[in-house]
Short mmCIF file of C-alpha atoms (C1' of nucleotides) in Angstrom, two decimals:
data_model
loop_
_atom_site.label_atom_id
_atom_site.label_comp_id
_atom_site.label_asym_id
_atom_site.label_seq_id
_atom_site.Cartn_x
_atom_site.Cartn_y
_atom_site.Cartn_z
CA MET L 107 -98.40 26.60 25.71
CA THR L 108 -96.73 23.64 27.39
CA ARG L 109 -94.12 23.99 30.09
CA GLN L 110 -91.32 22.69 27.90
CA GLU L 111 -92.10 25.19 25.18
CA ARG L 112 -92.10 28.06 27.61
CA ARG L 113 -88.81 26.94 29.03
CA ARG L 114 -87.23 26.68 25.60
CA GLN L 115 -88.60 30.06 24.67
CA THR L 116 -87.10 31.70 27.75
CA GLU L 117 -83.75 30.10 27.05
CA GLU L 118 -83.84 31.39 23.50
CA ARG L 119 -84.70 34.87 24.73
CA ILE L 120 -81.72 34.85 27.08
CA LEU L 121 -79.49 33.60 24.29
CA GLY L 122 -80.68 36.37 21.99
CA ALA L 123 -80.08 39.03 24.61
CA ALA L 124 -76.63 37.59 25.28
CA ARG L 125 -75.74 37.58 21.60
CA ALA L 126 -76.81 41.19 21.21
CA LEU L 127 -74.99 42.38 24.32
CA PHE L 128 -71.79 40.47 23.58
CA ALA L 129 -71.88 41.90 20.06
CA GLU L 130 -72.38 45.42 21.36
CA VAL L 131 -69.87 45.68 24.20
CA GLY L 132 -67.77 42.52 24.10
CA TYR L 133 -67.28 39.71 26.57
CA GLU L 134 -65.72 41.60 29.47
CA ARG L 135 -68.19 44.49 29.59
CA ALA L 136 -71.23 42.31 29.09
CA THR L 137 -72.55 41.18 32.48
CA ILE L 138 -74.84 38.36 33.48
CA ARG L 139 -77.05 40.95 35.12
CA GLY L 140 -77.17 42.95 31.92
CA VAL L 141 -78.15 39.94 29.86
CA ALA L 142 -80.78 38.95 32.41
CA ALA L 143 -82.26 42.45 32.46
CA ALA L 144 -82.43 42.57 28.68
CA ALA L 145 -84.19 39.22 28.68
CA GLY L 146 -86.53 40.25 31.50
CA VAL L 147 -85.31 37.52 33.77
CA ASP L 148 -83.45 37.00 37.04
CA PRO L 149 -79.66 36.77 36.79
CA ALA L 150 -79.69 33.50 38.70
CA LEU L 151 -81.77 31.93 35.97
CA VAL L 152 -79.08 32.65 33.41
CA MET L 153 -76.61 30.82 35.62
CA GLN L 154 -79.00 27.95 36.12
CA TYR L 155 -79.51 27.48 32.40
CA PHE L 156 -75.98 28.03 31.17
CA GLY L 157 -73.82 27.20 34.16
CA ALA L 158 -71.25 29.93 33.70
CA LYS L 159 -70.62 33.11 31.73
CA ASP L 160 -68.07 31.34 29.54
CA GLU L 161 -70.61 28.73 28.59
CA LEU L 162 -73.22 31.37 27.79
CA PHE L 163 -70.73 33.05 25.49
CA ARG L 164 -69.85 29.77 23.82
CA ARG L 165 -73.52 29.12 23.13
CA ALA L 166 -74.07 32.69 21.98
CA ILE L 167 -71.39 32.71 19.29
CA HIS L 168 -72.35 29.33 17.95
CA ALA L 169 -74.14 30.28 14.75
CA PRO L 170 -76.87 27.82 13.82
CA GLY L 171 -76.53 27.00 10.10
CA GLU L 172 -72.97 27.74 9.15
CA GLN L 173 -72.35 25.41 6.24
CA PRO L 174 -69.02 25.56 4.43
CA LEU L 175 -69.31 27.05 0.98
CA GLU L 176 -68.37 25.10 -2.11
CA ILE L 177 -65.11 25.92 -3.83
CA ALA L 178 -64.80 25.98 -7.57
CA PRO L 179 -61.02 26.33 -7.98
CA GLU L 180 -61.14 29.17 -10.48
CA ARG L 181 -64.09 31.15 -9.28
CA LEU L 182 -62.88 31.39 -5.69
CA ALA L 183 -62.49 35.16 -5.78
CA ASP L 184 -66.03 35.68 -6.98
CA LEU L 185 -67.41 33.30 -4.40
CA LEU L 186 -65.59 35.07 -1.61
CA LEU L 187 -66.75 38.45 -2.82
CA GLU L 188 -70.28 37.12 -3.02
CA ALA L 189 -70.00 35.89 0.58
CA ILE L 190 -68.67 39.26 1.70
CA ARG L 191 -71.39 41.18 -0.07
CA PHE L 192 -73.94 38.96 1.59
CA LYS L 193 -72.44 39.37 5.03
CA LEU L 194 -71.91 43.11 4.87
CA GLY L 195 -74.92 44.98 6.11
CA GLU L 196 -76.49 41.92 7.63
CA THR L 197 -73.86 40.38 9.82
CA ASP L 198 -75.41 38.24 12.56
CA ASP L 199 -74.89 39.09 16.21
CA GLY L 200 -73.17 35.78 16.86
CA SER L 201 -70.34 36.61 14.48
CA LEU L 202 -70.15 40.17 15.75
CA ALA L 203 -69.96 38.92 19.33
CA LEU L 204 -67.06 36.70 18.35
CA PHE L 205 -65.26 39.47 16.49
CA ARG L 206 -65.88 41.97 19.27
CA SER L 207 -64.46 39.70 21.95
CA MET L 208 -61.71 37.76 20.23
CA LEU L 209 -58.98 40.27 21.03
CA THR L 210 -59.63 40.28 24.75
CA HIS L 211 -61.26 36.94 25.59
CA PRO L 212 -58.89 33.99 25.24
CA ASP L 213 -61.67 31.47 24.57
CA ALA L 214 -63.04 33.64 21.79
CA ALA L 215 -59.57 34.00 20.29
CA GLU L 216 -59.08 30.25 20.33
CA HIS L 217 -62.48 29.64 18.77
CA PHE L 218 -61.71 32.10 16.01
CA ARG L 219 -58.26 30.65 15.41
CA THR L 220 -59.54 27.12 14.86
CA ALA L 221 -62.50 28.26 12.77
CA THR L 222 -60.16 30.37 10.68
CA ALA L 223 -57.61 27.61 10.27
CA ARG L 224 -60.31 25.37 8.84
CA GLN L 225 -61.48 28.11 6.52
CA VAL L 226 -57.94 28.82 5.38
CA ARG L 227 -57.34 25.17 4.52
CA GLU L 228 -60.62 25.17 2.66
CA PHE L 229 -59.77 28.25 0.60
CA ALA L 230 -56.25 27.04 0.03
CA THR L 231 -57.51 24.04 -1.93
CA GLY L 232 -58.84 26.55 -4.42
CA ILE L 233 -55.40 28.15 -4.79
CA PRO L 234 -53.07 25.40 -6.04
CA ARG L 235 -49.79 27.12 -5.26
CA PRO L 236 -46.95 26.64 -2.78
CA ASP L 237 -48.04 29.76 -0.91
CA GLY L 238 -51.73 28.90 -1.16
CA GLU L 239 -52.28 28.91 2.60
CA LEU L 240 -50.62 32.28 2.99
CA ARG L 241 -52.77 33.74 0.24
CA ALA L 242 -55.86 32.26 1.82
CA SER L 243 -54.85 33.74 5.18
CA LEU L 244 -54.53 37.15 3.60
CA LEU L 245 -57.99 36.81 2.12
CA VAL L 246 -59.37 35.96 5.53
CA ALA L 247 -57.45 38.78 7.21
CA ILE L 248 -58.75 41.26 4.67
CA SER L 249 -62.38 40.33 5.05
CA MET L 250 -62.01 40.26 8.81
CA GLY L 251 -60.50 43.74 8.77
CA LEU L 252 -63.32 44.90 6.57
CA THR L 253 -66.03 43.58 8.88
CA ILE L 254 -64.35 44.99 11.97
CA ALA L 255 -63.84 48.40 10.40
CA ARG L 256 -67.36 48.66 9.05
CA GLU L 257 -69.59 46.85 11.53
CA LEU L 258 -67.73 47.27 14.80
CA LEU L 259 -65.69 50.45 14.52
CA ARG L 260 -68.17 51.99 12.12
CA LEU L 261 -65.64 53.96 10.10
CA GLU L 262 -67.62 56.51 8.18
CA PRO L 263 -66.65 56.04 4.55
CA LEU L 264 -67.05 52.29 4.89
CA GLN L 265 -70.37 52.45 6.64
CA GLU L 266 -71.88 54.77 4.08
CA ALA L 267 -70.72 52.74 1.10
CA THR L 268 -72.94 50.01 -0.29
CA PRO L 269 -71.79 46.39 -0.21
CA GLU L 270 -71.72 46.44 -4.02
CA GLN L 271 -69.37 49.42 -4.08
CA ILE L 272 -67.02 47.77 -1.63
CA VAL L 273 -67.05 44.45 -3.40
CA ASP L 274 -66.34 46.10 -6.74
CA LEU L 275 -63.32 47.89 -5.36
CA LEU L 276 -62.05 44.75 -3.72
CA ARG L 277 -62.42 42.51 -6.76
CA PRO L 278 -58.97 43.08 -8.28
CA ALA L 279 -57.36 42.54 -4.92
CA PHE L 280 -59.14 39.24 -4.41
CA GLN L 281 -58.44 38.11 -7.93
CA SER L 282 -54.73 38.75 -7.62
CA LEU L 283 -54.58 36.90 -4.31
CA SER L 284 -56.60 33.90 -5.44
CA ALA L 285 -55.06 33.68 -8.89
CA SER L 286 -54.11 30.08 -9.45
CA GLY L 287 -51.91 30.70 -12.48
CA MET P 147 -28.98 60.35 40.21
CA THR P 148 -31.19 63.24 41.14
CA ARG P 149 -34.64 62.85 42.61
CA GLN P 150 -36.35 64.22 39.53
CA GLU P 151 -34.56 61.73 37.30
CA ARG P 152 -35.53 58.86 39.52
CA ARG P 153 -39.12 59.99 39.56
CA ARG P 154 -39.19 60.28 35.78
CA GLN P 155 -37.59 56.89 35.45
CA THR P 156 -40.20 55.25 37.67
CA GLU P 157 -42.98 56.85 35.70
CA GLU P 158 -41.47 55.58 32.48
CA ARG P 159 -41.18 52.09 33.92
CA ILE P 160 -44.85 52.12 34.88
CA LEU P 161 -45.77 53.37 31.44
CA GLY P 162 -43.76 50.61 29.81
CA ALA P 163 -45.38 47.94 31.95
CA ALA P 164 -48.80 49.38 31.17
CA ARG P 165 -48.13 49.41 27.44
CA ALA P 166 -47.00 45.80 27.51
CA LEU P 167 -49.92 44.61 29.62
CA PHE P 168 -52.54 46.53 27.66
CA ALA P 169 -51.06 45.11 24.46
CA GLU P 170 -51.12 41.59 25.86
CA VAL P 171 -54.57 41.32 27.44
CA GLY P 172 -56.45 44.49 26.51
CA TYR P 173 -57.89 47.30 28.57
CA GLU P 174 -60.48 45.40 30.60
CA ARG P 175 -58.28 42.51 31.68
CA ALA P 176 -55.28 44.67 32.46
CA THR P 177 -55.45 45.80 36.08
CA ILE P 178 -53.74 48.61 37.93
CA ARG P 179 -52.42 46.01 40.32
CA GLY P 180 -50.99 44.02 37.44
CA VAL P 181 -49.25 47.02 35.96
CA ALA P 182 -47.89 47.99 39.37
CA ALA P 183 -46.56 44.50 40.01
CA ALA P 184 -44.87 44.37 36.62
CA ALA P 185 -43.26 47.72 37.34
CA GLY P 186 -42.25 46.67 40.87
CA VAL P 187 -44.30 49.39 42.47
CA ASP P 188 -47.32 49.88 44.69
CA PRO P 189 -50.69 50.16 42.93
CA ALA P 190 -51.40 53.42 44.70
CA LEU P 191 -48.39 55.00 43.06
CA VAL P 192 -49.81 54.30 39.64
CA MET P 193 -52.97 56.13 40.64
CA GLN P 194 -50.97 59.00 42.10
CA TYR P 195 -49.00 59.47 38.90
CA PHE P 196 -51.73 58.93 36.34
CA GLY P 197 -54.92 59.76 38.20
CA ALA P 198 -57.09 57.04 36.72
CA LYS P 199 -56.88 53.89 34.65
CA ASP P 200 -58.32 55.66 31.63
CA GLU P 201 -55.61 58.28 31.79
CA LEU P 202 -52.91 55.62 32.10
CA PHE P 203 -54.26 53.96 29.00
CA ARG P 204 -54.36 57.25 27.13
CA ARG P 205 -50.74 57.88 27.98
CA ALA P 206 -49.78 54.30 27.13
CA ILE P 207 -51.16 54.32 23.59
CA HIS P 208 -49.77 57.72 22.77
CA ALA P 209 -46.83 56.79 20.56
CA PRO P 210 -43.99 59.26 20.86
CA GLY P 211 -42.77 60.19 17.36
CA GLU P 212 -45.61 59.42 15.00
CA GLN P 213 -45.04 61.79 12.12
CA PRO P 214 -47.34 61.61 9.10
CA LEU P 215 -45.66 60.13 6.08
CA GLU P 216 -45.27 62.10 2.90
CA ILE P 217 -47.61 61.34 0.02
CA ALA P 218 -46.39 61.33 -3.53
CA PRO P 219 -49.69 60.97 -5.42
CA GLU P 220 -48.55 58.16 -7.69
CA ARG P 221 -46.33 56.14 -5.42
CA LEU P 222 -48.91 55.86 -2.64
CA ALA P 223 -49.20 52.09 -2.92
CA ASP P 224 -45.46 51.59 -2.59
CA LEU P 225 -45.26 53.94 0.36
CA LEU P 226 -48.04 52.13 2.17
CA LEU P 227 -46.48 48.77 1.50
CA GLU P 228 -43.18 50.11 2.77
CA ALA P 229 -44.90 51.30 5.95
CA ILE P 230 -46.54 47.92 6.40
CA ARG P 231 -43.34 46.02 5.87
CA PHE P 232 -41.67 48.21 8.44
CA LYS P 233 -44.45 47.79 10.96
CA LEU P 234 -44.86 44.04 10.57
CA GLY P 235 -42.60 42.14 12.88
CA GLU P 236 -41.81 45.18 14.96
CA THR P 237 -45.10 46.71 15.92
CA ASP P 238 -44.79 48.82 19.06
CA ASP P 239 -46.73 47.94 22.19
CA GLY P 240 -48.56 51.26 22.11
CA SER P 241 -50.19 50.44 18.79
CA LEU P 242 -50.88 46.87 19.84
CA ALA P 243 -52.51 48.10 23.05
CA LEU P 244 -54.76 50.35 21.00
CA PHE P 245 -55.67 47.59 18.55
CA ARG P 246 -56.22 45.07 21.33
CA SER P 247 -58.59 47.33 23.22
CA MET P 248 -60.42 49.26 20.55
CA LEU P 249 -63.24 46.76 20.17
CA THR P 250 -64.16 46.74 23.84
CA HIS P 251 -63.00 50.05 25.29
CA PRO P 252 -65.03 53.03 24.01
CA ASP P 253 -62.22 55.53 24.54
CA ALA P 254 -59.84 53.37 22.54
CA ALA P 255 -62.41 53.03 19.76
CA GLU P 256 -62.87 56.78 19.63
CA HIS P 257 -59.13 57.39 19.59
CA PHE P 258 -58.72 54.96 16.73
CA ARG P 259 -61.63 56.43 14.79
CA THR P 260 -60.24 59.96 14.86
CA ALA P 261 -56.68 58.82 14.13
CA THR P 262 -57.97 56.74 11.25
CA ALA P 263 -60.15 59.51 9.88
CA ARG P 264 -57.12 61.77 9.67
CA GLN P 265 -55.10 59.04 8.00
CA VAL P 266 -57.87 58.34 5.51
CA ARG P 267 -58.08 62.00 4.53
CA GLU P 268 -54.32 62.01 4.14
CA PHE P 269 -54.25 58.95 1.90
CA ALA P 270 -57.26 60.18 -0.04
CA THR P 271 -55.32 63.19 -1.28
CA GLY P 272 -53.10 60.70 -3.04
CA ILE P 273 -56.08 59.12 -4.80
CA PRO P 274 -57.71 61.87 -6.85
CA ARG P 275 -61.03 60.16 -7.50
CA PRO P 276 -64.60 60.63 -6.36
CA ASP P 277 -64.36 57.49 -4.23
CA GLY P 278 -60.89 58.34 -2.96
CA GLU P 279 -61.92 58.29 0.69
CA LEU P 280 -63.60 54.94 0.35
CA ARG P 281 -60.53 53.48 -1.30
CA ALA P 282 -58.33 54.94 1.39
CA SER P 283 -60.62 53.44 4.05
CA LEU P 284 -60.27 50.04 2.45
CA LEU P 285 -56.49 50.37 2.49
CA VAL P 286 -56.60 51.20 6.18
CA ALA P 287 -59.05 48.38 6.92
CA ILE P 288 -56.83 45.90 5.11
CA SER P 289 -53.65 46.84 6.92
CA MET P 290 -55.52 46.87 10.21
CA GLY P 291 -56.88 43.40 9.54
CA LEU P 292 -53.41 42.24 8.65
CA THR P 293 -51.86 43.53 11.87
CA ILE P 294 -54.65 42.11 14.01
CA ALA P 295 -54.47 38.72 12.35
CA ARG P 296 -50.71 38.45 12.54
CA GLU P 297 -49.67 40.24 15.71
CA LEU P 298 -52.70 39.80 17.95
CA LEU P 299 -54.45 36.61 16.85
CA ARG P 300 -51.21 35.09 15.63
CA LEU P 301 -52.70 33.15 12.74
CA GLU P 302 -50.09 30.62 11.75
CA PRO P 303 -49.50 31.11 8.05
CA LEU P 304 -49.30 34.86 8.55
CA GLN P 305 -46.97 34.69 11.49
CA GLU P 306 -44.55 32.40 9.73
CA ALA P 307 -44.40 34.45 6.56
CA THR P 308 -41.82 37.18 6.22
CA PRO P 309 -42.90 40.81 5.85
CA GLU P 310 -41.44 40.79 2.35
CA GLN P 311 -43.56 37.81 1.31
CA ILE P 312 -46.70 39.44 2.61
CA VAL P 313 -45.97 42.78 1.05
CA ASP P 314 -45.25 41.18 -2.29
CA LEU P 315 -48.57 39.37 -2.29
CA LEU P 316 -50.41 42.51 -1.27
CA ARG P 317 -48.85 44.76 -3.88
CA PRO P 318 -51.36 44.20 -6.68
CA ALA P 319 -54.20 44.72 -4.25
CA PHE P 320 -52.80 48.01 -3.03
CA GLN P 321 -52.01 49.18 -6.51
CA SER P 322 -55.52 48.53 -7.76
CA LEU P 323 -57.03 50.35 -4.79
CA SER P 324 -54.74 53.35 -4.96
CA ALA P 325 -54.71 53.62 -8.75
CA SER P 326 -55.35 57.23 -9.63
CA GLY P 327 -56.10 56.62 -13.30
"C1'" DT Z 181 -107.73 17.33 44.39
"C1'" DG Z 182 -103.45 16.65 46.55
"C1'" DG Z 183 -98.66 16.18 45.90
"C1'" DT Z 184 -94.64 16.82 43.28
"C1'" DT Z 185 -91.90 18.53 39.84
"C1'" DC Z 186 -89.88 22.47 37.74
"C1'" DG Z 187 -89.45 27.19 36.03
"C1'" DC Z 188 -88.12 31.05 38.28
"C1'" DT Z 189 -86.82 34.60 41.97
"C1'" DC Z 190 -84.65 36.44 46.33
"C1'" DT Z 191 -80.87 36.97 49.12
"C1'" DA Z 192 -76.39 36.64 49.98
"C1'" DC Z 193 -71.36 35.47 49.66
"C1'" DA Z 194 -66.62 35.87 48.08
"C1'" DT Z 195 -63.66 38.02 45.07
"C1'" DT Z 196 -61.73 41.54 42.44
"C1'" DC Z 197 -61.49 45.97 40.96
"C1'" DG Z 198 -60.53 51.17 40.90
"C1'" DT Z 199 -59.63 54.44 44.04
"C1'" DT Z 200 -58.38 57.04 48.39
"C1'" DG Z 201 -56.17 59.07 52.48
"C1'" DA Z 202 -52.99 58.55 56.01
"C1'" DG Z 203 -48.61 57.25 56.94
"C1'" DT Z 204 -43.33 56.18 56.20
"C1'" DC Z 205 -38.88 56.92 54.64
"C1'" DT Z 206 -35.37 59.15 52.07
"C1'" DC Z 207 -33.11 62.92 50.14
"C1'" DA Z 208 -32.22 67.75 49.43
"C1'" DA Z 209 -32.11 72.62 51.29
"C1'" DC Z 210 -30.99 75.83 54.81
"C1'" DG K 265 -28.20 68.79 61.94
"C1'" DT K 266 -32.75 70.04 61.58
"C1'" DT K 267 -36.58 70.57 58.74
"C1'" DG K 268 -39.48 70.05 55.01
"C1'" DA K 269 -40.86 68.23 50.73
"C1'" DG K 270 -41.65 64.61 47.87
"C1'" DA K 271 -41.32 59.65 46.35
"C1'" DC K 272 -43.45 55.77 47.77
"C1'" DT K 273 -46.23 52.19 50.65
"C1'" DC K 274 -50.08 50.41 53.74
"C1'" DA K 275 -54.59 49.51 54.75
"C1'" DA K 276 -59.02 49.96 53.60
"C1'" DC K 277 -63.50 51.31 51.36
"C1'" DG K 278 -67.30 50.98 48.12
"C1'" DA K 279 -68.95 49.20 44.10
"C1'" DA K 280 -69.56 45.64 40.76
"C1'" DT K 281 -69.31 40.96 39.33
"C1'" DG K 282 -69.73 35.81 38.94
"C1'" DT K 283 -71.85 32.49 41.45
"C1'" DA K 284 -74.52 29.42 44.99
"C1'" DG K 285 -78.46 27.88 47.70
"C1'" DA K 286 -82.87 28.31 49.68
"C1'" DG K 287 -87.42 29.31 48.69
"C1'" DC K 288 -91.91 30.45 46.03
"C1'" DG K 289 -95.64 29.62 42.96
"C1'" DA K 290 -97.74 27.61 39.20
"C1'" DA K 291 -98.23 23.80 35.96
"C1'" DC K 292 -98.34 18.77 35.46
"C1'" DC K 293 -99.47 14.00 37.05
"C1'" DA K 294 -101.89 10.82 40.17
#
DNA sequence: TGGTTCGCTCTACATTCGTTGAGTCTCAAC
DNA sequence: GTTGAGACTCAACGAATGTAGAGCGAACCA
């Protein structure tokens, strides 16, 4: 194995450990030393590779292949429900790290705000109404609340339910919010 | 003014400053020194009165008159929407402090979990169905997501909308989730 | 094979935090 | 008016954290 490969591999291991730790305890309680220990590496190396804790976090929450989903104006509700069903149960640590930290870490909050604003505008094009953006915001708020309650707070009834069950119950709600008529 | 009154008043001032600071920046970033400064008091006094930071937080999030609302089995949706409309725009710092910190502070998470579990059981009695608890959990998750998005993250379209607008848009969703038929 | 680069570690510093114990000052009781 | 209690402050400690710089050892290039 070449030197460059080994270096890249170590960096990826640190990034993975960081993602997991940020997702588990949030930005403030996750320490450089903790990340380094989880990655089997010296804390100074983390600094050397990422410069600062903020930068490490920024890299950690940056999901690799996050392509925007297509919007068919009428089937928006179904598409969103599909996305939620997919995400529930298999939410990636990057997103969880962002969710976990966005209430206490200003950078995380800002990142989420801009990402959400883009998503809201995107959804809103599928809801041709004067209050389209508000409806889209509610859709985002609802799915955010759902992920937080189930994956982070681990509320019992939600955690035990299957994604299909949840999505079925949520369908009327999403349809009424995304109704274009 | 007697000595006891003055003492009580100081304690209340500290508690108010703590509530506000916890609500603004969360448990980890709020410091005893910060609370003390906001209350115009020495940090040591905060310790003397509350013993530890954890205890201060516990006292800060303990809302004074939080009586459980009555549940008329059929009008559950309307009652919940009423509660949401009331809370939106005038959410107390104690609740915001709890929301802000519950993803990163284990004690806050535990407090929220038990409070929510009780609330879910309460709502579930108004939804006589096999999946009543799951439906109730979804209702809680939705209103939590709404409060977080609007009051803590301050997402624009949500913040600009009036409580009435929001409640109106949410009504079908709540009715479908709390439908007892 | 000798030198140099580079991945990586060791040690340490400065800051900030929660927390503590001694001390000060004011007010109430006798 | 003296005394004592209690509200409040001062100064400091120990631990943890982000961060910096020097140094080590092995892999690469000549």
